[in-house]
Short mmCIF file of N, CA and C in Angstrom, two decimals:
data_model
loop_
_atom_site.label_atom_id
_atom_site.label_comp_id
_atom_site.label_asym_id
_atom_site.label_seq_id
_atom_site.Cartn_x
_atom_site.Cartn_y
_atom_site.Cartn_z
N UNK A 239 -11.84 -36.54 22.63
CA UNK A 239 -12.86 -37.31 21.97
C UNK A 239 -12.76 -37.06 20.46
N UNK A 240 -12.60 -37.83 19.87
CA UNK A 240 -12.52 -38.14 18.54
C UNK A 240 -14.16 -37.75 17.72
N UNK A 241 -13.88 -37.31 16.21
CA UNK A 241 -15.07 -36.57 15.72
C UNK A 241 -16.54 -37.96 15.44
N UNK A 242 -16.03 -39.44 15.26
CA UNK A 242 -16.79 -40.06 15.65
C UNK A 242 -17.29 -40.50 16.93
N UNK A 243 -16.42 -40.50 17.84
CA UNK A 243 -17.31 -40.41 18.95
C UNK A 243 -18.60 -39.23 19.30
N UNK A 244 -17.59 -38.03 19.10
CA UNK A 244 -18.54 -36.61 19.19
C UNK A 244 -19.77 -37.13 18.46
N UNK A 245 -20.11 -37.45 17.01
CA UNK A 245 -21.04 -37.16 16.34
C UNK A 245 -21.91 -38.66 16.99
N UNK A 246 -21.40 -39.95 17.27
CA UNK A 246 -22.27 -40.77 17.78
C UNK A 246 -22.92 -40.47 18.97
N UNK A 247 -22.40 -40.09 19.98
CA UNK A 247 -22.89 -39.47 20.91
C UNK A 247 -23.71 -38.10 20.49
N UNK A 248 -23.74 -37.19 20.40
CA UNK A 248 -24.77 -36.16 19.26
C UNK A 248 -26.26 -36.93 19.10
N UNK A 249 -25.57 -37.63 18.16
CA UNK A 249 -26.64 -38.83 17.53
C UNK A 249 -27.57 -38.96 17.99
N UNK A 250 -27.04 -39.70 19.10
CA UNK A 250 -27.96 -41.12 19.80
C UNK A 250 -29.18 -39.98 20.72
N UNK A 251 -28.39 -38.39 21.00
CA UNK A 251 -29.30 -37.86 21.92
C UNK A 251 -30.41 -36.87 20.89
N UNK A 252 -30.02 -36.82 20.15
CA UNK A 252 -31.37 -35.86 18.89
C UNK A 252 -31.66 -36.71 18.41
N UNK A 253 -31.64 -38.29 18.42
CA UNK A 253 -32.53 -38.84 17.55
C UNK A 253 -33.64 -39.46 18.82
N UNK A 254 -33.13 -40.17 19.75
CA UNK A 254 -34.04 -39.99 21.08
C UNK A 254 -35.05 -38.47 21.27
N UNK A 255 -34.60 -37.93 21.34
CA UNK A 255 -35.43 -36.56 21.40
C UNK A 255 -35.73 -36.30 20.15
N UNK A 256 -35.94 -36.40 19.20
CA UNK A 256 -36.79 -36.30 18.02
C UNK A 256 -37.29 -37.14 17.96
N UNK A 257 -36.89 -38.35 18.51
CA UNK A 257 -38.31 -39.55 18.14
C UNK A 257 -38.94 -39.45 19.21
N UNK A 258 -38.82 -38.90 20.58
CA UNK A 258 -39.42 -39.11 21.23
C UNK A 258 -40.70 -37.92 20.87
N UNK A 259 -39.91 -36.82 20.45
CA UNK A 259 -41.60 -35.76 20.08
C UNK A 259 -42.13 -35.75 19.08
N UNK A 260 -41.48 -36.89 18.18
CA UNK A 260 -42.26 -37.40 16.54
C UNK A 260 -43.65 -37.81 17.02
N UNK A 261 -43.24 -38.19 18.17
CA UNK A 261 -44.62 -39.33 18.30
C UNK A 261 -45.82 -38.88 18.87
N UNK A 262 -45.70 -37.14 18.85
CA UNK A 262 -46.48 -36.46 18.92
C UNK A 262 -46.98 -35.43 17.58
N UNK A 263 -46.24 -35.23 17.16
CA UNK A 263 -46.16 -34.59 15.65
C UNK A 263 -47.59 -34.81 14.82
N UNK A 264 -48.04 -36.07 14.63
CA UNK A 264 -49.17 -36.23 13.52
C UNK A 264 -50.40 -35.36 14.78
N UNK A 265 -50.47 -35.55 15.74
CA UNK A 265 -51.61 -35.20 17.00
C UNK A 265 -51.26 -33.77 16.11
N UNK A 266 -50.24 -33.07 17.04
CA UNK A 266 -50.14 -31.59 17.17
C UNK A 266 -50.43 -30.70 15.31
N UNK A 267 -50.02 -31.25 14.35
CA UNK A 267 -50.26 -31.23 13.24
C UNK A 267 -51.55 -31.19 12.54
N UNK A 268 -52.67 -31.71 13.63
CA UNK A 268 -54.03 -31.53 13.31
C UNK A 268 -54.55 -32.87 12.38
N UNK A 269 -53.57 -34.04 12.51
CA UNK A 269 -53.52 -35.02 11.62
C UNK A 269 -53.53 -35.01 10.08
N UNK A 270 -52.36 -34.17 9.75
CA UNK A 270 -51.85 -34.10 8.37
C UNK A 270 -51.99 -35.06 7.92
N UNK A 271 -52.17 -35.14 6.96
CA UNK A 271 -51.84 -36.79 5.99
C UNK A 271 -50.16 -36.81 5.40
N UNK A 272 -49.56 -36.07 4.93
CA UNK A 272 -48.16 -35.72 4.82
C UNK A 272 -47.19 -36.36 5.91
N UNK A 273 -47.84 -35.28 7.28
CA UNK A 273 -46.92 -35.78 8.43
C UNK A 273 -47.23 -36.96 8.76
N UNK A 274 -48.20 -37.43 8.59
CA UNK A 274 -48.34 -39.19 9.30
C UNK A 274 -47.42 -39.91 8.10
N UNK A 275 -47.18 -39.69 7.06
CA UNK A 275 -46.30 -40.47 6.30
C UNK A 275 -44.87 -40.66 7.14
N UNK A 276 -44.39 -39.77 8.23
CA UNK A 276 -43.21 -39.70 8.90
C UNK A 276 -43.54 -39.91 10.62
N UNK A 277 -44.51 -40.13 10.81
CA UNK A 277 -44.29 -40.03 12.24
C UNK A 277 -45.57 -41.03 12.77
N UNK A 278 -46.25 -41.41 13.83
CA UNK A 278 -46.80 -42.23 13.62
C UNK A 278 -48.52 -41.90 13.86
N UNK A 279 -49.20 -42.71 13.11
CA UNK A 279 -50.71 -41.80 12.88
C UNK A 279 -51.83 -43.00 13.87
N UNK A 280 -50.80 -43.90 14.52
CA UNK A 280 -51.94 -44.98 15.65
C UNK A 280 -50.78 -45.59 16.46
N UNK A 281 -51.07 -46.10 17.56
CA UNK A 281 -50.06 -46.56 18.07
C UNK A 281 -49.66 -48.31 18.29
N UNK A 282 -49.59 -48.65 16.58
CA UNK A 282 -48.97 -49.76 15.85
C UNK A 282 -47.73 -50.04 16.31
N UNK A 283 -47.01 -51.09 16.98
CA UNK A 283 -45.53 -51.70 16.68
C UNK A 283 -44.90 -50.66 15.62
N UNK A 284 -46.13 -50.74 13.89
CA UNK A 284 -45.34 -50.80 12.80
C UNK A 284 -45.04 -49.09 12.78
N UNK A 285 -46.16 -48.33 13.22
CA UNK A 285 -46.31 -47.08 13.65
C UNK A 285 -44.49 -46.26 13.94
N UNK A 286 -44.61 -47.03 15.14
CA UNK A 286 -43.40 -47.11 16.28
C UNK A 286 -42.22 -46.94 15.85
N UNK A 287 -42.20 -47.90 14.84
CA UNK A 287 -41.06 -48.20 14.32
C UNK A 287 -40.60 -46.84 13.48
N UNK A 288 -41.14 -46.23 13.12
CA UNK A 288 -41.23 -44.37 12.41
C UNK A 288 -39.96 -43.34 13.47
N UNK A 289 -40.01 -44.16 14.58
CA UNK A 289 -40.05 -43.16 15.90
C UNK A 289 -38.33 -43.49 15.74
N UNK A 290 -37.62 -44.06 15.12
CA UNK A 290 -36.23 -44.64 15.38
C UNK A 290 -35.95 -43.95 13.71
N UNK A 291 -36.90 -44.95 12.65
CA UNK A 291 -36.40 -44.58 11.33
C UNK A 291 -35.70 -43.47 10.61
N UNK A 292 -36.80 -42.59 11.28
CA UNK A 292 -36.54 -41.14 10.01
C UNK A 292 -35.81 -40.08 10.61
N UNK A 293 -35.70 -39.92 12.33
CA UNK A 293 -34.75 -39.19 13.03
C UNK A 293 -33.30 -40.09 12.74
N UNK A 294 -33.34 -41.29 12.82
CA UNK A 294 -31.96 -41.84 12.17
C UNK A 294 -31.49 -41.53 11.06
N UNK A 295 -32.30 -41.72 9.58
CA UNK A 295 -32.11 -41.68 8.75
C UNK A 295 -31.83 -39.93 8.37
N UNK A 296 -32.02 -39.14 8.46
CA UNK A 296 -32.44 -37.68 8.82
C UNK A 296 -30.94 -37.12 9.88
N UNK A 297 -30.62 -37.49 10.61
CA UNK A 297 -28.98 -37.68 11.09
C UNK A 297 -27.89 -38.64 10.02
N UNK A 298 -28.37 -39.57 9.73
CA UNK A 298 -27.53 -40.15 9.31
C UNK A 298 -26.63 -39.46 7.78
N UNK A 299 -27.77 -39.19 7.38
CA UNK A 299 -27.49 -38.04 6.03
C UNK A 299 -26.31 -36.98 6.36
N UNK A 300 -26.46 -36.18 7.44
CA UNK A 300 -25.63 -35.19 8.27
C UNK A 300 -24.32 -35.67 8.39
N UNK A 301 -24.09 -36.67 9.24
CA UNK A 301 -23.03 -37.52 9.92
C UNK A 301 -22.31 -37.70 8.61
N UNK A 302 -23.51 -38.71 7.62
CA UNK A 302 -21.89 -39.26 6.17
C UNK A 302 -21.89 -37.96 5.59
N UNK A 303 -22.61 -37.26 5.66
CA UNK A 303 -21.78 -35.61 5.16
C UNK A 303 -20.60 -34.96 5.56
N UNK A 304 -20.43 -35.23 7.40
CA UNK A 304 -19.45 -34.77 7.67
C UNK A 304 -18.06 -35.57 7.68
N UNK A 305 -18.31 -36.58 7.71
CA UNK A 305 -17.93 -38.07 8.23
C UNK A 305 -16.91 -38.82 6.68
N UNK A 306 -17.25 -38.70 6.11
CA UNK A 306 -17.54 -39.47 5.25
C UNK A 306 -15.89 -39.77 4.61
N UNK A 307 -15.14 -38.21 4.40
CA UNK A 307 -13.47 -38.34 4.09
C UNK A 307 -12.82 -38.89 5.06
N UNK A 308 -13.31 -38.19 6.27
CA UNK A 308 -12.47 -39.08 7.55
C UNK A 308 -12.48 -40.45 7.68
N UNK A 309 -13.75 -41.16 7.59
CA UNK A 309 -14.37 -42.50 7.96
C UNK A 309 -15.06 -43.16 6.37
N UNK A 310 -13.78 -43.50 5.54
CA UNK A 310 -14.54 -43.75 4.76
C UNK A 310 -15.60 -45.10 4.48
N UNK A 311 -16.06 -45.96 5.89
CA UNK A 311 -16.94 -46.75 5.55
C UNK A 311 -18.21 -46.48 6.19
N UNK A 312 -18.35 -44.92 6.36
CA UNK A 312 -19.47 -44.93 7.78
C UNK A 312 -20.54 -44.95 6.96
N UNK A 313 -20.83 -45.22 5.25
CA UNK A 313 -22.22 -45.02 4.97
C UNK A 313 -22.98 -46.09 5.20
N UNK A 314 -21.88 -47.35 5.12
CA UNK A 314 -22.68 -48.54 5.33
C UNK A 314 -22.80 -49.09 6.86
N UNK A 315 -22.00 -48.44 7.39
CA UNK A 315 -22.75 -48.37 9.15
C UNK A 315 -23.79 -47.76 9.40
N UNK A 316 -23.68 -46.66 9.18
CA UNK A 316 -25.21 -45.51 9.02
C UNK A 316 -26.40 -46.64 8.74
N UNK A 317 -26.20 -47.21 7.74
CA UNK A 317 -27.20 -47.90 6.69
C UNK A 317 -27.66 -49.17 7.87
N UNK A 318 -26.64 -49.71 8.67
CA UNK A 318 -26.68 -50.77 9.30
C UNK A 318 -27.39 -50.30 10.98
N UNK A 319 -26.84 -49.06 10.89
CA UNK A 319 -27.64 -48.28 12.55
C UNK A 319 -28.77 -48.59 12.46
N UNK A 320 -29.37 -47.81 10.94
CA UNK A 320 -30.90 -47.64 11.08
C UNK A 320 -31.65 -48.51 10.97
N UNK A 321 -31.23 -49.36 10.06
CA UNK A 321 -32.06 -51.07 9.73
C UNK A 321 -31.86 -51.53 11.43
N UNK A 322 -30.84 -51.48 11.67
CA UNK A 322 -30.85 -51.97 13.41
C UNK A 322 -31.73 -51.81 14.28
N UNK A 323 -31.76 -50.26 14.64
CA UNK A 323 -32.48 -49.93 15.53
C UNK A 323 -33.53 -49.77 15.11
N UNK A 324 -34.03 -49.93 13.40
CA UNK A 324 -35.47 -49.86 13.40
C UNK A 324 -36.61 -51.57 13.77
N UNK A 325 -35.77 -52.31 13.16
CA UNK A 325 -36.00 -53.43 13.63
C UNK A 325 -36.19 -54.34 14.82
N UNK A 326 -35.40 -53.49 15.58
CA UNK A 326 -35.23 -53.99 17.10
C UNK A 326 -36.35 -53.59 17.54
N UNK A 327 -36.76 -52.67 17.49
CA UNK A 327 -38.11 -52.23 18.25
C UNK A 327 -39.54 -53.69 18.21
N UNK A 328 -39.92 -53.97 17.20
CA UNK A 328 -40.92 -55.04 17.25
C UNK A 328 -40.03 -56.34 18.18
N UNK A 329 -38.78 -56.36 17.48
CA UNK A 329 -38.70 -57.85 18.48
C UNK A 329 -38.34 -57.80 19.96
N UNK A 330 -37.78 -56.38 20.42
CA UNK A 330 -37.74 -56.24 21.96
C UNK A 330 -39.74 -56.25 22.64
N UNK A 331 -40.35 -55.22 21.71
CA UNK A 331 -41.48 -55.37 22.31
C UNK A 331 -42.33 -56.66 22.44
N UNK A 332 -42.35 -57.51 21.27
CA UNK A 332 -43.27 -58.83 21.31
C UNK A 332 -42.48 -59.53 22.30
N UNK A 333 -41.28 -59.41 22.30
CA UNK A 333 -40.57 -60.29 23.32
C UNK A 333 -40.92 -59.88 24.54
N UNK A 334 -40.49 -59.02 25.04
CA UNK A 334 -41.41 -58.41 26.52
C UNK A 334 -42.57 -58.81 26.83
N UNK A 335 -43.38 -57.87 25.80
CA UNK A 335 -44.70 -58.62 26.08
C UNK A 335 -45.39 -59.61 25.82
N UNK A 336 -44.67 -60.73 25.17
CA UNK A 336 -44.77 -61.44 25.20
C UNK A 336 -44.90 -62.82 26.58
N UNK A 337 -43.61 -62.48 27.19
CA UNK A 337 -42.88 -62.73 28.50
C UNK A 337 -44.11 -61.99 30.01
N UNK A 338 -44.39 -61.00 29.73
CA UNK A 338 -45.07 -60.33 30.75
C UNK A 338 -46.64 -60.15 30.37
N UNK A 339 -46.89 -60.52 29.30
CA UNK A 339 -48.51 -61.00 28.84
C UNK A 339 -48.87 -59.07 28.66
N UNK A 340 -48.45 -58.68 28.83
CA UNK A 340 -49.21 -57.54 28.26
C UNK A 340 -47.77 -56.25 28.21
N UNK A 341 -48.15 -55.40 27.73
CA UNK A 341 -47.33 -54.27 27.13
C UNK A 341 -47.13 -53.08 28.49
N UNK A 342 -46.44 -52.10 28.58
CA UNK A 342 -46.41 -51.26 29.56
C UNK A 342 -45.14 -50.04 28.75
N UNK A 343 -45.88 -48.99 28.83
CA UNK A 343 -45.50 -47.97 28.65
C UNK A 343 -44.01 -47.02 29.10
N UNK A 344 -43.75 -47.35 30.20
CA UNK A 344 -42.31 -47.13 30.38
C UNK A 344 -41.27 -48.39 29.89
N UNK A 345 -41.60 -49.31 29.52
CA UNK A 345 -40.86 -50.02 28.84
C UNK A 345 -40.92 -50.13 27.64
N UNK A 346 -41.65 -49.33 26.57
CA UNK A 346 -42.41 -48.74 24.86
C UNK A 346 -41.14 -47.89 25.23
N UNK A 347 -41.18 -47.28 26.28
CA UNK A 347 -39.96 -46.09 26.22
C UNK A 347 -39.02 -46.40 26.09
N UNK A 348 -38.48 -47.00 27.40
CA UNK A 348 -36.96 -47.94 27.34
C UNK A 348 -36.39 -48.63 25.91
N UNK A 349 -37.52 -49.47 25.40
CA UNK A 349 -37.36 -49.92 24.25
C UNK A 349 -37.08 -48.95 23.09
N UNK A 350 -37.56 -48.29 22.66
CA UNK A 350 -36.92 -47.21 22.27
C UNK A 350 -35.92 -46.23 22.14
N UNK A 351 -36.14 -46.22 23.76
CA UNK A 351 -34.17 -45.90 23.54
C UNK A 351 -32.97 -46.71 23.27
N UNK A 352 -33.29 -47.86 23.76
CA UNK A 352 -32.25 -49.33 24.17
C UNK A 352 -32.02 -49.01 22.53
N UNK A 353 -33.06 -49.50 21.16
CA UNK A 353 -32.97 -49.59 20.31
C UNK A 353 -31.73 -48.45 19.52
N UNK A 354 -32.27 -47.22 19.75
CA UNK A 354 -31.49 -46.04 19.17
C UNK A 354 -30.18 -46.09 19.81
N UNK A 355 -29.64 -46.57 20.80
CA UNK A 355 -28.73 -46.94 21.82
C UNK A 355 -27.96 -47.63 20.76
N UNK A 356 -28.32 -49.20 20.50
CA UNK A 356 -28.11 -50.07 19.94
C UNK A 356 -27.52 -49.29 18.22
N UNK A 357 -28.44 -48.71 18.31
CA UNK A 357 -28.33 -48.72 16.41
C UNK A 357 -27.06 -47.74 16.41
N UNK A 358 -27.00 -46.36 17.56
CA UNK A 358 -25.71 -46.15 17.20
C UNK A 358 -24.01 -46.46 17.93
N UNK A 359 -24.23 -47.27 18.60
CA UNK A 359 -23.34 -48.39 19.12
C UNK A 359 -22.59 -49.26 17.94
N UNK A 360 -24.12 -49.76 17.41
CA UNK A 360 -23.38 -50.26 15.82
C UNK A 360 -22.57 -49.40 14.57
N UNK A 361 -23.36 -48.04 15.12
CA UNK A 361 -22.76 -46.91 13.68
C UNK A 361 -21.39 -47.15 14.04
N UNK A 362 -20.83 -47.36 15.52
CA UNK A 362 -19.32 -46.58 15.92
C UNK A 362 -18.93 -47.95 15.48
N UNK A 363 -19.13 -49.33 15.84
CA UNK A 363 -17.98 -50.44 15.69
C UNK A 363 -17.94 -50.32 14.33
N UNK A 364 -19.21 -50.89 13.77
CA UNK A 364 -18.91 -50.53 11.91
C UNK A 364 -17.84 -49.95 10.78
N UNK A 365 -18.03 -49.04 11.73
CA UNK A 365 -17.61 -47.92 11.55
C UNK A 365 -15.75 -48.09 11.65
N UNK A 366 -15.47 -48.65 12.47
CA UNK A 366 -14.26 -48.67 12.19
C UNK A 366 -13.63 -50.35 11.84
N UNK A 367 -14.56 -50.83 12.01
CA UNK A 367 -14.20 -52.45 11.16
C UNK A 367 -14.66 -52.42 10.07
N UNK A 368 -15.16 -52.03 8.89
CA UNK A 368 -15.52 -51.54 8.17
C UNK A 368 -16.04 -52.79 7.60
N UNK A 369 -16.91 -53.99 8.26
CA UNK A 369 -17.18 -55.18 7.73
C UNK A 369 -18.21 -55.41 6.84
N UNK A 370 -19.23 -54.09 6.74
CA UNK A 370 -20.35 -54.03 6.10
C UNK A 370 -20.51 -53.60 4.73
N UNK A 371 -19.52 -52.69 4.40
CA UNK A 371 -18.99 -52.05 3.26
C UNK A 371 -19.31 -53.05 2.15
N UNK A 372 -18.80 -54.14 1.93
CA UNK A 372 -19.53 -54.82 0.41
C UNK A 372 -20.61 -54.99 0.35
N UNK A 373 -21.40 -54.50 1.12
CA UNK A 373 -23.17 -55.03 1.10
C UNK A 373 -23.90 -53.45 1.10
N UNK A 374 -23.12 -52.27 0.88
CA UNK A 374 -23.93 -51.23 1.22
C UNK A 374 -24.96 -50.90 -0.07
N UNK A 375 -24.69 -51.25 -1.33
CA UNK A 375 -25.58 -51.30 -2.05
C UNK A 375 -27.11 -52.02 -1.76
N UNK A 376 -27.08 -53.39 -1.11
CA UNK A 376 -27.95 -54.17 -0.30
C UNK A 376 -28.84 -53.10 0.67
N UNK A 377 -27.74 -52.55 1.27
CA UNK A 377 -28.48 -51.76 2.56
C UNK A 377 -29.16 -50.57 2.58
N UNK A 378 -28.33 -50.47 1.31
CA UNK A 378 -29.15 -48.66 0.74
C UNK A 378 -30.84 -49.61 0.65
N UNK A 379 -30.69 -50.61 -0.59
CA UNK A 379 -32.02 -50.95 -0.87
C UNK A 379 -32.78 -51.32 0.32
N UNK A 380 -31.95 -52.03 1.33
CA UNK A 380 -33.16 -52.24 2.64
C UNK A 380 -33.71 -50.86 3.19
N UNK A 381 -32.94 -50.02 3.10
CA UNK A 381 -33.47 -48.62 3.55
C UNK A 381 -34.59 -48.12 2.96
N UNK A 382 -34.01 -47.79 1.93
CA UNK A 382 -35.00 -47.37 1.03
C UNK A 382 -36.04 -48.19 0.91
N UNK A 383 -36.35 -49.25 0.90
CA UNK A 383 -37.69 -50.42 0.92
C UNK A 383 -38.26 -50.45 1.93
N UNK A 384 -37.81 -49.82 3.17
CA UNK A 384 -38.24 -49.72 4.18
C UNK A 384 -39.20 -47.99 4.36
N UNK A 385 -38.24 -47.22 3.92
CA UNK A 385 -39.00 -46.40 3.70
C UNK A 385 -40.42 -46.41 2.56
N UNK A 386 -40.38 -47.03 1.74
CA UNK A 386 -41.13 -47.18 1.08
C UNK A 386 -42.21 -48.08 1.85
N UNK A 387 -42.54 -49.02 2.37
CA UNK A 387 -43.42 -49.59 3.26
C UNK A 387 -43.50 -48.65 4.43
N UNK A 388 -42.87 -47.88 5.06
CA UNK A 388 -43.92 -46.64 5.77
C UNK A 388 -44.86 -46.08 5.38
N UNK A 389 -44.21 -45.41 3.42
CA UNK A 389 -45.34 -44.58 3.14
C UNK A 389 -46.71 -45.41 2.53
N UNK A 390 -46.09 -46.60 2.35
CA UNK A 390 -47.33 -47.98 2.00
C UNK A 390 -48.23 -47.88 2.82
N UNK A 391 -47.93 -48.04 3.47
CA UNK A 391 -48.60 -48.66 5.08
C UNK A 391 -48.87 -48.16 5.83
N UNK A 392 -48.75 -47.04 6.09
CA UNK A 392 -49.15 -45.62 7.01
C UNK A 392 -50.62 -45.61 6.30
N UNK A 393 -51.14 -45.66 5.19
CA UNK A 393 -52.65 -45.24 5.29
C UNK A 393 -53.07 -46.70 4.61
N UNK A 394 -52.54 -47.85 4.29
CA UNK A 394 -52.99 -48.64 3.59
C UNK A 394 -52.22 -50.25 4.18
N UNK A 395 -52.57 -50.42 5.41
CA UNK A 395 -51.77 -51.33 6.23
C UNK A 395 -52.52 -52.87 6.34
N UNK A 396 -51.66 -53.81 5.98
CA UNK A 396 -52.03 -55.40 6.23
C UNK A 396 -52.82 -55.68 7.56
N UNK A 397 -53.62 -56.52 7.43
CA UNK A 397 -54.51 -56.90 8.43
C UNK A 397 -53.59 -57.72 9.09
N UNK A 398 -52.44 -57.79 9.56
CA UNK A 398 -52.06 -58.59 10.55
C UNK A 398 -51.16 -57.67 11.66
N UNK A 399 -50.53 -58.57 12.95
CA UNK A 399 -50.59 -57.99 14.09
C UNK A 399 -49.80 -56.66 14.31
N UNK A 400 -48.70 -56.68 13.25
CA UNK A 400 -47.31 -55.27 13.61
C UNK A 400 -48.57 -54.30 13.43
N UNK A 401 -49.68 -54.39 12.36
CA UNK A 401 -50.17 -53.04 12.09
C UNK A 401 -51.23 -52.93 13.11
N UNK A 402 -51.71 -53.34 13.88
CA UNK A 402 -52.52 -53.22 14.80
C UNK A 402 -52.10 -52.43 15.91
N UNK A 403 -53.30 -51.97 16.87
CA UNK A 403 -52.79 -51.12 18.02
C UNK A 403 -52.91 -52.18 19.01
N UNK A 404 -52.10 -52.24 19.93
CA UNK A 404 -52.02 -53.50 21.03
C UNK A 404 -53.35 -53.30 22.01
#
Protein backbone atom coordinates (compact mmCIF):
# COMPACT_ATOMS: atom_id res chain seq x y z
CA UNK A 1 0.00 0.00 0.00
CA UNK A 2 1.27 3.10 -1.15
CA UNK A 3 1.78 6.26 1.42
CA UNK A 4 -1.42 7.80 -0.18
CA UNK A 5 -3.46 5.15 0.16
CA UNK A 6 -2.11 4.57 3.88
CA UNK A 7 -2.83 8.22 4.80
CA UNK A 8 -6.45 8.24 2.92
CA UNK A 9 -7.49 5.41 4.59
CA UNK A 10 -6.01 6.88 8.18
CA UNK A 11 -8.08 9.76 7.16
CA UNK A 12 -11.34 8.79 6.43
CA UNK A 13 -11.23 6.69 9.97
CA UNK A 14 -10.06 9.76 12.56
CA UNK A 15 -12.00 12.09 10.88
CA UNK A 16 -15.28 9.81 11.25
CA UNK A 17 -14.30 9.30 14.80
CA UNK A 18 -13.53 12.79 15.57
CA UNK A 19 -16.54 14.02 14.04
CA UNK A 20 -18.40 11.62 15.35
CA UNK A 21 -17.33 12.75 19.20
CA UNK A 22 -17.16 16.53 18.05
CA UNK A 23 -20.68 16.34 18.22
CA UNK A 24 -20.47 15.88 21.65
CA UNK A 25 -17.68 18.24 22.60
CA UNK A 26 -19.71 21.70 23.06
CA UNK A 27 -22.27 19.34 25.70
CA UNK A 28 -19.22 17.79 27.56
CA UNK A 29 -17.32 21.25 27.57
CA UNK A 30 -20.03 22.76 29.74
CA UNK A 31 -21.02 24.84 26.58
CA UNK A 32 -17.90 26.86 25.94
CA UNK A 33 -18.43 29.58 23.66
CA UNK A 34 -14.82 28.91 22.06
CA UNK A 35 -15.65 25.23 21.54
CA UNK A 36 -19.02 25.79 19.89
CA UNK A 37 -17.09 27.94 17.35
CA UNK A 38 -15.74 24.22 16.22
CA UNK A 39 -18.15 21.75 16.94
CA UNK A 40 -21.76 22.02 16.96
CA UNK A 41 -23.77 24.13 19.69
CA UNK A 42 -27.73 22.88 18.27
CA UNK A 43 -28.50 20.34 16.07
CA UNK A 44 -28.70 22.60 12.73
CA UNK A 45 -27.94 20.93 9.13
CA UNK A 46 -25.53 24.10 9.36
CA UNK A 47 -24.34 22.89 12.92
CA UNK A 48 -23.60 19.40 11.28
CA UNK A 49 -21.82 20.46 8.78
CA UNK A 50 -18.79 21.37 11.67
CA UNK A 51 -18.84 17.52 12.17
CA UNK A 52 -16.96 16.80 8.57
CA UNK A 53 -15.21 20.46 8.37
CA UNK A 54 -12.66 20.90 10.98
CA UNK A 55 -11.67 17.07 11.62
CA UNK A 56 -11.01 17.33 7.74
CA UNK A 57 -9.48 20.39 7.66
CA UNK A 58 -7.34 19.55 10.95
CA UNK A 59 -6.06 16.16 8.96
CA UNK A 60 -5.77 17.72 5.99
CA UNK A 61 -3.01 20.16 7.30
CA UNK A 62 -1.08 16.77 8.52
CA UNK A 63 -1.48 14.80 5.21
CA UNK A 64 -0.08 18.08 2.84
CA UNK A 65 2.63 18.11 5.48
CA UNK A 66 3.56 14.76 4.87
CA UNK A 67 2.34 14.41 1.42
CA UNK A 68 3.10 17.22 -0.17
CA UNK A 69 7.00 16.37 -1.97
CA UNK A 70 5.67 13.07 -2.87
CA UNK A 71 2.18 14.22 -4.27
CA UNK A 72 2.75 17.43 -5.40
CA UNK A 73 -0.98 18.35 -6.11
CA UNK A 74 -2.58 16.96 -2.93
CA UNK A 75 -3.20 20.58 -1.49
CA UNK A 76 -5.78 21.23 -3.88
CA UNK A 77 -7.43 17.82 -3.38
CA UNK A 78 -7.30 18.27 0.37
CA UNK A 79 -9.01 21.67 -0.42
CA UNK A 80 -11.54 19.79 -2.72
CA UNK A 81 -12.15 16.72 0.08
CA UNK A 82 -13.27 19.19 2.51
CA UNK A 83 -15.49 21.62 0.49
CA UNK A 84 -16.88 18.06 -0.65
CA UNK A 85 -17.69 16.37 2.14
CA UNK A 86 -18.68 19.43 3.90
CA UNK A 87 -21.27 20.25 1.50
CA UNK A 88 -22.65 16.99 0.89
CA UNK A 89 -24.03 16.70 4.16
CA UNK A 90 -27.13 19.35 3.69
CA UNK A 91 -27.88 18.01 0.23
CA UNK A 92 -27.84 14.16 1.17
CA UNK A 93 -29.97 15.15 4.23
CA UNK A 94 -32.77 17.53 2.62
CA UNK A 95 -32.75 14.99 -0.04
CA UNK A 96 -33.62 12.05 2.21
CA UNK A 97 -35.74 13.80 4.10
CA UNK A 98 -37.07 15.25 1.89
CA UNK A 99 -38.07 11.85 -0.01
CA UNK A 100 -39.10 10.18 3.42
CA UNK A 101 -40.93 13.39 4.92
CA UNK A 102 -39.07 13.42 7.97
CA UNK A 103 -35.36 12.93 9.20
CA UNK A 104 -34.05 9.72 11.15
CA UNK A 105 -31.06 9.43 13.03
CA UNK A 106 -29.22 6.44 11.81
CA UNK A 107 -29.29 7.88 8.53
CA UNK A 108 -27.76 11.75 10.15
CA UNK A 109 -25.16 8.97 10.76
CA UNK A 110 -24.78 7.19 7.53
CA UNK A 111 -24.85 10.55 5.99
CA UNK A 112 -22.04 11.53 7.63
CA UNK A 113 -20.00 9.01 7.00
CA UNK A 114 -21.06 8.46 3.21
CA UNK A 115 -19.96 12.24 3.12
CA UNK A 116 -16.35 11.86 4.82
CA UNK A 117 -16.24 8.61 2.62
CA UNK A 118 -16.85 10.74 -0.35
CA UNK A 119 -14.61 13.66 0.52
CA UNK A 120 -11.68 11.34 0.91
CA UNK A 121 -12.31 9.20 -2.15
CA UNK A 122 -11.97 12.57 -3.85
CA UNK A 123 -8.59 13.47 -1.85
CA UNK A 124 -7.12 10.04 -3.58
CA UNK A 125 -8.43 10.58 -7.42
CA UNK A 126 -7.41 14.34 -7.23
CA UNK A 127 -4.82 13.55 -6.07
CA UNK A 128 -3.33 11.81 -8.71
CA UNK A 129 -5.08 13.56 -11.75
CA UNK A 130 -4.08 16.54 -10.47
CA UNK A 131 -7.15 18.42 -12.27
CA UNK A 132 -7.85 20.86 -9.52
CA UNK A 133 -4.49 22.40 -9.10
CA UNK A 134 -5.22 25.78 -11.14
CA UNK A 135 -8.08 26.65 -8.93
CA UNK A 136 -6.36 26.00 -5.52
CA UNK A 137 -6.04 29.57 -4.81
CA UNK A 138 -10.11 29.60 -5.38
CA UNK A 139 -10.31 26.73 -2.93
CA UNK A 140 -8.09 27.91 -0.29
CA UNK A 141 -10.64 31.00 -0.38
CA UNK A 142 -13.74 28.63 -0.33
CA UNK A 143 -12.20 27.13 2.73
CA UNK A 144 -11.33 29.69 4.44
CA UNK A 145 -14.89 31.55 3.78
CA UNK A 146 -16.30 28.71 4.95
CA UNK A 147 -14.61 28.68 7.94
CA UNK A 148 -15.32 32.04 8.47
CA UNK A 149 -19.26 31.55 8.24
CA UNK A 150 -18.96 28.86 11.05
CA UNK A 151 -17.49 31.29 13.30
CA UNK A 152 -20.33 33.87 11.85
CA UNK A 153 -22.96 31.78 12.39
CA UNK A 154 -22.38 29.59 15.25
CA UNK A 155 -23.71 32.43 17.61
CA UNK A 156 -25.20 34.85 15.07
CA UNK A 157 -27.19 32.62 12.45
CA UNK A 158 -29.79 33.64 9.48
CA UNK A 159 -33.32 33.01 10.09
CA UNK A 160 -33.65 30.53 7.42
CA UNK A 161 -33.90 26.66 7.26
CA UNK A 162 -29.88 25.17 7.24
CA UNK A 163 -29.77 27.16 10.63
CA UNK A 164 -32.65 25.73 12.22
CA UNK A 165 -33.02 22.49 14.29
CA UNK A 166 -35.28 20.04 12.23
Amino acid sequence: MNRLNRYTLIGFFLVALAGSLLHFVYEWSGNNKIVGYFSPVNESVWEHMKLSFFPMLLFAIFMNYKLKEEYPCITSALLVGILLSTYLIPIIFYSYSGVLGKNYTFLDIATFILCVLLGFLAIHRVTISCTWTPYTFWLKLLVFGTMICFFLFTYYPPNIGIFLEP
